[in-house]
GROMACS .gro file of C-alpha atoms in nm:
model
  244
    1UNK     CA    1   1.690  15.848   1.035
    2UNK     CA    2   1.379  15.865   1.236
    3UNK     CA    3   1.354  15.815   1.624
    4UNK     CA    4   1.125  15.863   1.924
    5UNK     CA    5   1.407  15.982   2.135
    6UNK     CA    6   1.654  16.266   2.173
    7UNK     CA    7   1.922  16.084   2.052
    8UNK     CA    8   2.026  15.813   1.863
    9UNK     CA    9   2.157  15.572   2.102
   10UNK     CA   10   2.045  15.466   2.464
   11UNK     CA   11   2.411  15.530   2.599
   12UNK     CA   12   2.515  15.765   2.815
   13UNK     CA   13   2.426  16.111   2.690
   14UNK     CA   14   2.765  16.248   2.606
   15UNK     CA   15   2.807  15.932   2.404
   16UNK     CA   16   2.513  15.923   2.237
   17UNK     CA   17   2.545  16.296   2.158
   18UNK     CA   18   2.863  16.231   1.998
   19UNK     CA   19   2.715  15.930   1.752
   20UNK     CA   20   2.431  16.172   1.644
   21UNK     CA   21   2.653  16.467   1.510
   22UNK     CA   22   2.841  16.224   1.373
   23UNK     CA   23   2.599  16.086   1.162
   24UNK     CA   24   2.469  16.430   1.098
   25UNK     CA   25   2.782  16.504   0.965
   26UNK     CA   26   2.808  16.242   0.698
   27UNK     CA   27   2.511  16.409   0.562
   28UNK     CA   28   2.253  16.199   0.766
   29UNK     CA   29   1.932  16.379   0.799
   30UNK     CA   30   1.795  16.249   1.207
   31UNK     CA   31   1.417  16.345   1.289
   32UNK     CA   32   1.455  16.294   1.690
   33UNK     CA   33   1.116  16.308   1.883
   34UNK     CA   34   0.863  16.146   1.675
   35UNK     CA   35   0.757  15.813   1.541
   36UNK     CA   36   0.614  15.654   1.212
   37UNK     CA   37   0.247  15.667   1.216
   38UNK     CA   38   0.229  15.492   0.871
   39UNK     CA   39   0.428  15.408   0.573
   40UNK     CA   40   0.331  15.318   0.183
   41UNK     CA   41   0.542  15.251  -0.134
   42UNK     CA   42   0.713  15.536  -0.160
   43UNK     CA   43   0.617  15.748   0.210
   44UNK     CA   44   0.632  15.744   0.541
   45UNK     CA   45   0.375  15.975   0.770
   46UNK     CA   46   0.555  16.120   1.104
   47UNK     CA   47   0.344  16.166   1.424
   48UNK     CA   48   0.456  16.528   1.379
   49UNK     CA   49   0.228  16.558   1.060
   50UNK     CA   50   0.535  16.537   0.819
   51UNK     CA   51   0.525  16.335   0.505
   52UNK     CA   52   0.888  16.170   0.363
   53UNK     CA   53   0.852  16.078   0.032
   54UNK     CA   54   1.094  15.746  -0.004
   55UNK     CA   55   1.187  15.437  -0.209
   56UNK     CA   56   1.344  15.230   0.072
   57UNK     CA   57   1.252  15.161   0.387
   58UNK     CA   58   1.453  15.023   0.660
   59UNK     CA   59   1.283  14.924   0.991
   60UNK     CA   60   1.478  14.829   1.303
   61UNK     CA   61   1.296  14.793   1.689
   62UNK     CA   62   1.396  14.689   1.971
   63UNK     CA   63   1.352  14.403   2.203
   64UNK     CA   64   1.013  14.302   2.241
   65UNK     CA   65   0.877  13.996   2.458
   66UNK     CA   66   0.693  13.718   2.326
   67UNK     CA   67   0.378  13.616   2.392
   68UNK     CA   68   0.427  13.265   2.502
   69UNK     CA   69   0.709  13.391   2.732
   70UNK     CA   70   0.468  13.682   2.897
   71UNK     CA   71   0.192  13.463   2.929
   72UNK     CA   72   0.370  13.173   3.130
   73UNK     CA   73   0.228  13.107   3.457
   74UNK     CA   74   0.475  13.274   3.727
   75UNK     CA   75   0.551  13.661   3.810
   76UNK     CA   76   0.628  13.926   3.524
   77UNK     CA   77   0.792  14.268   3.483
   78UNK     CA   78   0.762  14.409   3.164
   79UNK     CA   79   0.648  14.120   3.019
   80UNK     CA   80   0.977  13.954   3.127
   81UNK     CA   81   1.019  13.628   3.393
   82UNK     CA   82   1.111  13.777   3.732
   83UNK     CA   83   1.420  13.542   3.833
   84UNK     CA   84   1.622  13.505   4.168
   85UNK     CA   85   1.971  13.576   4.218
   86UNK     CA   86   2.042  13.220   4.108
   87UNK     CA   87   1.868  13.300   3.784
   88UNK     CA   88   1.587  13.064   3.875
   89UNK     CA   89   1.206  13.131   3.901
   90UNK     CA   90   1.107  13.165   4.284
   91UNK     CA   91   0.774  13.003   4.194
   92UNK     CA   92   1.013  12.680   4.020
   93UNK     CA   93   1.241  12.498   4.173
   94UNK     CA   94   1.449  12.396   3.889
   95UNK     CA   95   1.366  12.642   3.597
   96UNK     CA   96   1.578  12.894   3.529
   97UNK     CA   97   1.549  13.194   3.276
   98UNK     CA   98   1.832  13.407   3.126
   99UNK     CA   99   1.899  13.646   2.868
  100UNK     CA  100   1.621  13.880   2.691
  101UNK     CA  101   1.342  13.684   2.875
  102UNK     CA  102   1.467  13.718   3.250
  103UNK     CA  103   1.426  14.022   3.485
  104UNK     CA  104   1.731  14.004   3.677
  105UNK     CA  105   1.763  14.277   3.913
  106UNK     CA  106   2.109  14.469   3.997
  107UNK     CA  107   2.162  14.419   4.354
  108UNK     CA  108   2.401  14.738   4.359
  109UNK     CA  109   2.116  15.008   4.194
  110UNK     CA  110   1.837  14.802   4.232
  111UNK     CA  111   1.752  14.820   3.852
  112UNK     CA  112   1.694  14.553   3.567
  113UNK     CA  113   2.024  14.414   3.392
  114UNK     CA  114   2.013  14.549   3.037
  115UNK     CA  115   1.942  14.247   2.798
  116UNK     CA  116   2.278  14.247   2.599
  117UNK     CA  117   2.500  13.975   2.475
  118UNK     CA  118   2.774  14.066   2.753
  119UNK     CA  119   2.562  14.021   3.030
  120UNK     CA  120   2.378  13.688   2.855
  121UNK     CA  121   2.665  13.521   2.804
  122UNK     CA  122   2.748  13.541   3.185
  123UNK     CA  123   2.403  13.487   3.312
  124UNK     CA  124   2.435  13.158   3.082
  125UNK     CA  125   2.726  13.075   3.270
  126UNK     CA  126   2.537  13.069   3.550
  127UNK     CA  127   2.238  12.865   3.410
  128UNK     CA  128   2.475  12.590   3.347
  129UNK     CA  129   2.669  12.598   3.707
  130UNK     CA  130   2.346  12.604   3.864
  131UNK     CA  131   2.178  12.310   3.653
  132UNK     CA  132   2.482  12.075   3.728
  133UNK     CA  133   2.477  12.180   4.082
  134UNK     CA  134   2.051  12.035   4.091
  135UNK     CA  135   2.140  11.748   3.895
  136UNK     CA  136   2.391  11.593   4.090
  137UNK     CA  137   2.251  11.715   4.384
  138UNK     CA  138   2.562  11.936   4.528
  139UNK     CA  139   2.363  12.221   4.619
  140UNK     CA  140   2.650  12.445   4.512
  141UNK     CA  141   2.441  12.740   4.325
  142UNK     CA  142   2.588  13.067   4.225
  143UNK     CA  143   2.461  13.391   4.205
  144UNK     CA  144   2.479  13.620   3.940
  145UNK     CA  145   2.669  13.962   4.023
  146UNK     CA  146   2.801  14.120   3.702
  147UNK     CA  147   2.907  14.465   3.631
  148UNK     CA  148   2.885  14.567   3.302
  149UNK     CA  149   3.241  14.672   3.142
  150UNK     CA  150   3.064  14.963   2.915
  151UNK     CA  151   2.910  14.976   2.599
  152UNK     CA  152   3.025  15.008   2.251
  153UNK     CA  153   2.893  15.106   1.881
  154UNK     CA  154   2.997  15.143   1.532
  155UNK     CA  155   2.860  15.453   1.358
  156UNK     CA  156   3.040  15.406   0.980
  157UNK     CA  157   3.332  15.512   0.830
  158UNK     CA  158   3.589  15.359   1.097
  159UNK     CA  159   3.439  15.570   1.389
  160UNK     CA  160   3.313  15.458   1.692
  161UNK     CA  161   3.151  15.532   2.061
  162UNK     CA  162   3.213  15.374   2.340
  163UNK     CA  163   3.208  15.372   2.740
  164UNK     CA  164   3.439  15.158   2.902
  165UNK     CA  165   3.504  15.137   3.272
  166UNK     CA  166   3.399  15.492   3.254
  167UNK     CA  167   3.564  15.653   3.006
  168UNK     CA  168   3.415  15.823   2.717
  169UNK     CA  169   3.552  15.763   2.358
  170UNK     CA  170   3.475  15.859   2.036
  171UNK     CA  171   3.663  15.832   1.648
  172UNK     CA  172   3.863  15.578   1.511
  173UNK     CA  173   4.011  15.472   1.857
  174UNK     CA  174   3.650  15.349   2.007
  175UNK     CA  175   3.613  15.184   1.644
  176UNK     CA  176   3.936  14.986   1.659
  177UNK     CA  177   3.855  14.898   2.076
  178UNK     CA  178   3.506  14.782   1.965
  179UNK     CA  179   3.671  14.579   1.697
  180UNK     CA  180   3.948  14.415   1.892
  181UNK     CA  181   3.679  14.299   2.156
  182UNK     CA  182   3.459  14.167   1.902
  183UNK     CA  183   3.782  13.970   1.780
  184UNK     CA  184   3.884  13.859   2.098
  185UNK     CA  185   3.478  13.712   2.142
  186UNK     CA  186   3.516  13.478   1.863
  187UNK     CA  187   3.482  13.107   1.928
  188UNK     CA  188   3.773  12.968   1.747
  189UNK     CA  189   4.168  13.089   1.631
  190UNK     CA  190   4.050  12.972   1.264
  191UNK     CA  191   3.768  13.233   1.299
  192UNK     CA  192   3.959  13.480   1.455
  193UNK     CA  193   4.182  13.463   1.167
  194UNK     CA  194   3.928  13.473   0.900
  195UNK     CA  195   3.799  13.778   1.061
  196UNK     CA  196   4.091  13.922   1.109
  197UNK     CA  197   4.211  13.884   0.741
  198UNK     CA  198   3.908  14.031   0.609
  199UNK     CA  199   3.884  14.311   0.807
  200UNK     CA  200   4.260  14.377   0.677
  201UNK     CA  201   4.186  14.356   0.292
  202UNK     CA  202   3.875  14.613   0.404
  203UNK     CA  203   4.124  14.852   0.534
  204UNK     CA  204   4.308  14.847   0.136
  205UNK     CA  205   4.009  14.788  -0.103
  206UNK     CA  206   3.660  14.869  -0.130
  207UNK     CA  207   3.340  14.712   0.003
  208UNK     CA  208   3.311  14.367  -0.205
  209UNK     CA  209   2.910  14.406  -0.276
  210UNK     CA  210   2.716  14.145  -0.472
  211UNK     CA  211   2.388  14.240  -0.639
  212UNK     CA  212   2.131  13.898  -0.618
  213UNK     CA  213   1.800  13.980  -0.878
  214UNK     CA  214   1.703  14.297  -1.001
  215UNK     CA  215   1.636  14.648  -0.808
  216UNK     CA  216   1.282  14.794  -0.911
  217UNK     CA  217   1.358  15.152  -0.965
  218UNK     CA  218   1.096  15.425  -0.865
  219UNK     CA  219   1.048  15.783  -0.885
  220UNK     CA  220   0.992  16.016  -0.643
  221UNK     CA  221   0.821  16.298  -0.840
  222UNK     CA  222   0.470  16.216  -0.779
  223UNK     CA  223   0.315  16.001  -0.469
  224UNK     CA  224   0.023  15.882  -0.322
  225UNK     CA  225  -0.085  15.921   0.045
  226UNK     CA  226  -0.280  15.618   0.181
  227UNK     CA  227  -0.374  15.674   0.507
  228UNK     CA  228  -0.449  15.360   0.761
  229UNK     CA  229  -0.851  15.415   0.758
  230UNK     CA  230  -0.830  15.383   0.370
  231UNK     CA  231  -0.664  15.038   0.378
  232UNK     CA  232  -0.853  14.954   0.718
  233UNK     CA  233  -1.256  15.077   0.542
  234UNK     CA  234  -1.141  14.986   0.129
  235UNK     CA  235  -1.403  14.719   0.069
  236UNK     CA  236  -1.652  14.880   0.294
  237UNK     CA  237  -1.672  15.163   0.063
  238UNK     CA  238  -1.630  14.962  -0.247
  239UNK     CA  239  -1.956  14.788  -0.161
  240UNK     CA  240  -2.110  15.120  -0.087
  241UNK     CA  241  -2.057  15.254  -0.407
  242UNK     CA  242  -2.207  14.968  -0.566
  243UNK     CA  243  -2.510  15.012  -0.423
  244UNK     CA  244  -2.551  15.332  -0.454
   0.00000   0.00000   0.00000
């Protein structure tokens, strides 16, 4: 596992602490501090001048902001729409902007909300309150004022983080609390129930996995390293060679 910070997980840094030697521990090798400069078939080239020879590559980033969303004509933070405490844009009478996309600042620290599904789900809340309230012309807006409840994870193998209204857990209990509040989220009893039932024949028999097409097997004996300038200057040279 490769990351451009200390740890793992932007939690708190006990927390995050915690989910790192745990992974560690099931035999996960994490390279903390640097970032992929480039990546082939079978490598990937670290900023730190390392080389990880590799057959699969998995890729995860965070949240970034589009472009037609950071180029709309109002005011910006981060790319994001700067929003009152009604969730609407100052500059817009009746636009408003929640989730990922909004810049909602935290009255009590005076910081951004994090964009995560427990806040968006209240800030949408809002939205709709607020749109009602301009439509039918009650002028009855609300503001949003939400304090977060914690955050959880799931780090494999039926163990967990998690910080909830302050306190620090880790194992199988912050697994089965992350679980429960996931199953409690769920729109509908039927799919509750599903869930529920499924999760229960996990907890007796092994993963059900279905293979869909074939897996191209390669070796990691021998590799190649192709930096970025040889992809970038490729017919360039070609077509000096020829000439020469």
């Amino acid at each position: 596992m490769l990351q451009k910070t200390e740890y793992c997980l932007k939690l708190d840094p006990d927390i995050a602490k915690k989910a790192t030697e745990s992974l560690q521990k099931a035999g996960i090798r994490i390279i903390s501090n640097t970032k992929a400069v480039d990546a082939g078939d079978n490598f990937v080239f670290l900023g730190n001048g390392e080389t990880i020879p590799c057959s699969t590559i998995i890729w995860t980033a965070g949240v970034t902001i589009d472009s037609v969303v950071s180029g709309l004509d109002c005011e910006h933070t981060a790319g994001k729409v700067v929003v009152d405490s009604h969730l609407r844009i100052p500059k817009y009478e009746n636009v408003f902007v929640l989730g990922d996309c909004a810049a909602i600042t935290d009255t009590k620290t005076g910081n951004l909300y994090p964009p995560t599904a427990q806040h968006a789900l209240r800030e949408s809340k809002i939205v709709s309150h607020n749109l009602k309230s301009a439509i039918t012309g009650k002028n009855q807006d609300k503001e949003f004022n939400y304090e977060s409840k914690g955050m959880m994870a799931v780090i494999g193998k039926r163990s967990g983080i998690a910080s909830v209204f302050g306190c620090k857990i880790s194992g199988t209990v912050a697994w089965v609390i992350w679980k429960t509040y996931y199953l409690t989220m769920l729109p509908t009893f039927e799919k509750k129930c599903r869930v529920a039932l499924d999760w229960t024949v996990n907890l007796f028999f092994k993963r059900d996995i279905t293979l869909v097409g074939k897996i191209k097997k390669k070796s990691l004996n021998e590799f190649n390293i192709t930096t970025l300038d040889d992809v970038l200057f490729k017919d360039e040279r070609q077509v000096s060679e020829q000439k020469s």
